[in-house]
PDB file of C-alpha atoms in Angstrom:
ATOM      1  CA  UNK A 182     -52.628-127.740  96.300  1.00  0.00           C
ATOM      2  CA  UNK A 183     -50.075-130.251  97.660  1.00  0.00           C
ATOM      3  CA  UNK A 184     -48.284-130.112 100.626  1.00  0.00           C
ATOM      4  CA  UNK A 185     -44.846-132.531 101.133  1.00  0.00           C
ATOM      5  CA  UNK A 186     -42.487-132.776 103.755  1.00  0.00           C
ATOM      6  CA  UNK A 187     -39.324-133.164 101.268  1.00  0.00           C
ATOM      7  CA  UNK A 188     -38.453-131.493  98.398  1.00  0.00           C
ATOM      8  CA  UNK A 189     -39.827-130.870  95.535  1.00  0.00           C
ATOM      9  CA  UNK A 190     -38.540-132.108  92.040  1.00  0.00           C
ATOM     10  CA  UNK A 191     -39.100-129.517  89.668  1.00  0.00           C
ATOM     11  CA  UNK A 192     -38.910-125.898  88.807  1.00  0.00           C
ATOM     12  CA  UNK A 193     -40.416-123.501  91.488  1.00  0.00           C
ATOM     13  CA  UNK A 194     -40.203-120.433  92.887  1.00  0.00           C
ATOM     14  CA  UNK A 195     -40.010-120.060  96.583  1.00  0.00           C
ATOM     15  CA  UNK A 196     -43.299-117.431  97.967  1.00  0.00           C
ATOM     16  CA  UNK A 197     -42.509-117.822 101.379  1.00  0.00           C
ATOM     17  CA  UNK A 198     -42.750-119.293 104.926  1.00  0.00           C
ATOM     18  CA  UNK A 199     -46.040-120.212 106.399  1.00  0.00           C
ATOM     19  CA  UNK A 200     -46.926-121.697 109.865  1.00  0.00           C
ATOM     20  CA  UNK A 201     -49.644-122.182 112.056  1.00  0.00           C
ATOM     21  CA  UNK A 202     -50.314-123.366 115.628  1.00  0.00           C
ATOM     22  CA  UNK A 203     -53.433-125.177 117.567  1.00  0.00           C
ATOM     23  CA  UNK A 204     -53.512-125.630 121.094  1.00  0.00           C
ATOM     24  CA  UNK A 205     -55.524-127.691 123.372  1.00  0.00           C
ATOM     25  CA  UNK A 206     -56.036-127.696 127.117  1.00  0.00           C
ATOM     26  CA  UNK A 207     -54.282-130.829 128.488  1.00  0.00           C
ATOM     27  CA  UNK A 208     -57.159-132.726 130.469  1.00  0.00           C
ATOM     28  CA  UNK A 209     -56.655-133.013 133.849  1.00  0.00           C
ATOM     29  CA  UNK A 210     -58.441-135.959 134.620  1.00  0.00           C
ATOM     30  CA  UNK A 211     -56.369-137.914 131.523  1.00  0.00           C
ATOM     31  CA  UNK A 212     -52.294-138.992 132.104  1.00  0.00           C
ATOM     32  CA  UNK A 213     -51.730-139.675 128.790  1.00  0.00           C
ATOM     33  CA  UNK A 214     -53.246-137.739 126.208  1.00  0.00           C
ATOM     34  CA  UNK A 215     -50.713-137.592 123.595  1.00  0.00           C
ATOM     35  CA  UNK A 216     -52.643-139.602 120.903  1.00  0.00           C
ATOM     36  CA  UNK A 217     -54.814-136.513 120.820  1.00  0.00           C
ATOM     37  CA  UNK A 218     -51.423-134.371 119.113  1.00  0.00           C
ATOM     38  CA  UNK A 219     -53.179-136.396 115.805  1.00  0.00           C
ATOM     39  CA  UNK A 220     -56.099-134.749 115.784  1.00  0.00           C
ATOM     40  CA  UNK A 221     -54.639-130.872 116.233  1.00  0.00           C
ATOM     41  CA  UNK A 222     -51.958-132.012 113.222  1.00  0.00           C
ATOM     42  CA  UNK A 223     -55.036-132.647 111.129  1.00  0.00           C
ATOM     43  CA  UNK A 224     -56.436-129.396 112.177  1.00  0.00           C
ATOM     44  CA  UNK A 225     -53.390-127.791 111.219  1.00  0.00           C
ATOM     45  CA  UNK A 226     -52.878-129.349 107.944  1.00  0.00           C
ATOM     46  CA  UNK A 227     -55.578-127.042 105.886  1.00  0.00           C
ATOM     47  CA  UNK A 228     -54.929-123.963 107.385  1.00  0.00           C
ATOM     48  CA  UNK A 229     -51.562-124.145 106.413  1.00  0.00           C
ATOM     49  CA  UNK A 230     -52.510-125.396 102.514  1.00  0.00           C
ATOM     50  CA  UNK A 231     -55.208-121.693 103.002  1.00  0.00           C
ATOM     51  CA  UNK A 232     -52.450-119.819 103.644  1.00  0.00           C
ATOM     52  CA  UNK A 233     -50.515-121.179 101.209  1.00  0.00           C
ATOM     53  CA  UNK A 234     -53.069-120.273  98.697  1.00  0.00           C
ATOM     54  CA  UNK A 235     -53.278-116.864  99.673  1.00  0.00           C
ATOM     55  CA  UNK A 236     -49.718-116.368  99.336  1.00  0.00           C
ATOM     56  CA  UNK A 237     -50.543-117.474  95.788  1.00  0.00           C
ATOM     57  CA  UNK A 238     -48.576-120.375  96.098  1.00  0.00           C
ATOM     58  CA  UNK A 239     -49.381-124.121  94.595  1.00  0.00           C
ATOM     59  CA  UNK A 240     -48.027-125.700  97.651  1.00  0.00           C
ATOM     60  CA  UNK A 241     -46.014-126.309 100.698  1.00  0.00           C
ATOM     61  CA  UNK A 242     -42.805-128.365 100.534  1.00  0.00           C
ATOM     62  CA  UNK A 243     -40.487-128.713 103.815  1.00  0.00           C
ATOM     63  CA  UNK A 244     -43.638-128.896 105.861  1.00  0.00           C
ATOM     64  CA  UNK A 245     -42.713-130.008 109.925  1.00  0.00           C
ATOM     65  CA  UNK A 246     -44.691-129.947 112.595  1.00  0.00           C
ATOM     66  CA  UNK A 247     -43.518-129.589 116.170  1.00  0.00           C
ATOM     67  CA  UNK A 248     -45.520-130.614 119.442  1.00  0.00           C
ATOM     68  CA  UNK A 249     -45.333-129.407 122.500  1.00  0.00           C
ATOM     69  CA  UNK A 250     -46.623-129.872 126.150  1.00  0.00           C
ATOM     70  CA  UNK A 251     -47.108-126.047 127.547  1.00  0.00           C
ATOM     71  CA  UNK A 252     -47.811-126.047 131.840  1.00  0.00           C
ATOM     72  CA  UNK A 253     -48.634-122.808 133.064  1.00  0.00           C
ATOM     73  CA  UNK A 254     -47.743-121.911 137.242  1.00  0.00           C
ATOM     74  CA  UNK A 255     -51.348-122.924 138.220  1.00  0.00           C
ATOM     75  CA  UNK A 256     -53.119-123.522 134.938  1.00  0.00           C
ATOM     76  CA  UNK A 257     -53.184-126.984 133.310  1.00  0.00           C
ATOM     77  CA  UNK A 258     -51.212-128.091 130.590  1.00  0.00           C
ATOM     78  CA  UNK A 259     -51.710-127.350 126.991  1.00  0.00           C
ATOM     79  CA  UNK A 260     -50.878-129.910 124.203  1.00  0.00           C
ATOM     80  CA  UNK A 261     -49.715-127.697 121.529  1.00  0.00           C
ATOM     81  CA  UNK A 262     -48.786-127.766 117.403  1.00  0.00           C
ATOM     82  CA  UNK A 263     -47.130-125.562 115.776  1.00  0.00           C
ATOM     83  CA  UNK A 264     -46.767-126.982 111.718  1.00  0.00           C
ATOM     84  CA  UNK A 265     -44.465-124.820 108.853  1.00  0.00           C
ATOM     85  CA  UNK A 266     -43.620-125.034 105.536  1.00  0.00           C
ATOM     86  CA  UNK A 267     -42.419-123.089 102.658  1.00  0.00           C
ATOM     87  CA  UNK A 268     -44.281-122.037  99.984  1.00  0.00           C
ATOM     88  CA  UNK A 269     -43.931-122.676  96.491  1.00  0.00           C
ATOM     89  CA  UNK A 270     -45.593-121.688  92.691  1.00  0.00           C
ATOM     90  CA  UNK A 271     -44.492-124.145  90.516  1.00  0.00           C
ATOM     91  CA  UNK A 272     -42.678-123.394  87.220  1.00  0.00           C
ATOM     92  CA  UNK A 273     -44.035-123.758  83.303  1.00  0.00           C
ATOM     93  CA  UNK A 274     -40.865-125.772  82.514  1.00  0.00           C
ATOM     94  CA  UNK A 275     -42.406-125.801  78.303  1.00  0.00           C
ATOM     95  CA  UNK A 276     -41.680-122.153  78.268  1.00  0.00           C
TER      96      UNK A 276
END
C-alpha cells in the first residue's frame, strides 16, 4: 500500500475517492497549538491507506490534507484535518 501526493507513473485504474477527518479540541490554556495539526495528519494517514484497502485499491495518489481551526459560539476551538485521495489498483502492464 502506498500513498503519494502526485501522480502516479504507470497503468492504473482509478477505484475511487477516499477521505477522512480528525478533530481535536483547541486547548484553552495554549495560544499556539498549531504544531499539534502533525500529530492528527499522522493519525489520518492509515485510516485513509484502510480505506483504501477496502475499496480494493493498492493505493492513494493525489492525497491533500486540509487543516482547519473550527470555534463554536461558546465552545472552544477545534483544530481539525480533513486528508483525501484517490484510489488506485495498479495495472499488470506484461499482459
Amino acid at each position: 500500500m502506498f500513498m503519494t501526493t502526485g501522480d502516479l507513473q504507470r497503468s492504473h485504474m482509478i477505484k475511487g475517492v477516499v477521505s477522512v477527518t480528525k478533530h481535536l479540541m483547541f486547548e484553552s490554556d495554549g495560544v499556539d497549538q498549531f504544531d499539534r495539526f502533525d500529530d492528527l495528519i499522522e493519525q489520518v494517514k492509515p485510516l485513509l491507506l484502510q480505506k483504501a484497502e477496502d475499496q480494493g485499491g493498492d493505493g492513494l495518489i493525489y492525497v491533500n490534507f486540509n487543516t482547519e481551526v473550527a470555534q463554536m459560539s461558546v465552545a472552544p476551538r477545534f483544530l481539525i484535518v480533513t486528508g483525501y485521495g484517490t484510489v488506485v489498483k495498479l495495472v499488470d502492464e506484461s499482459v
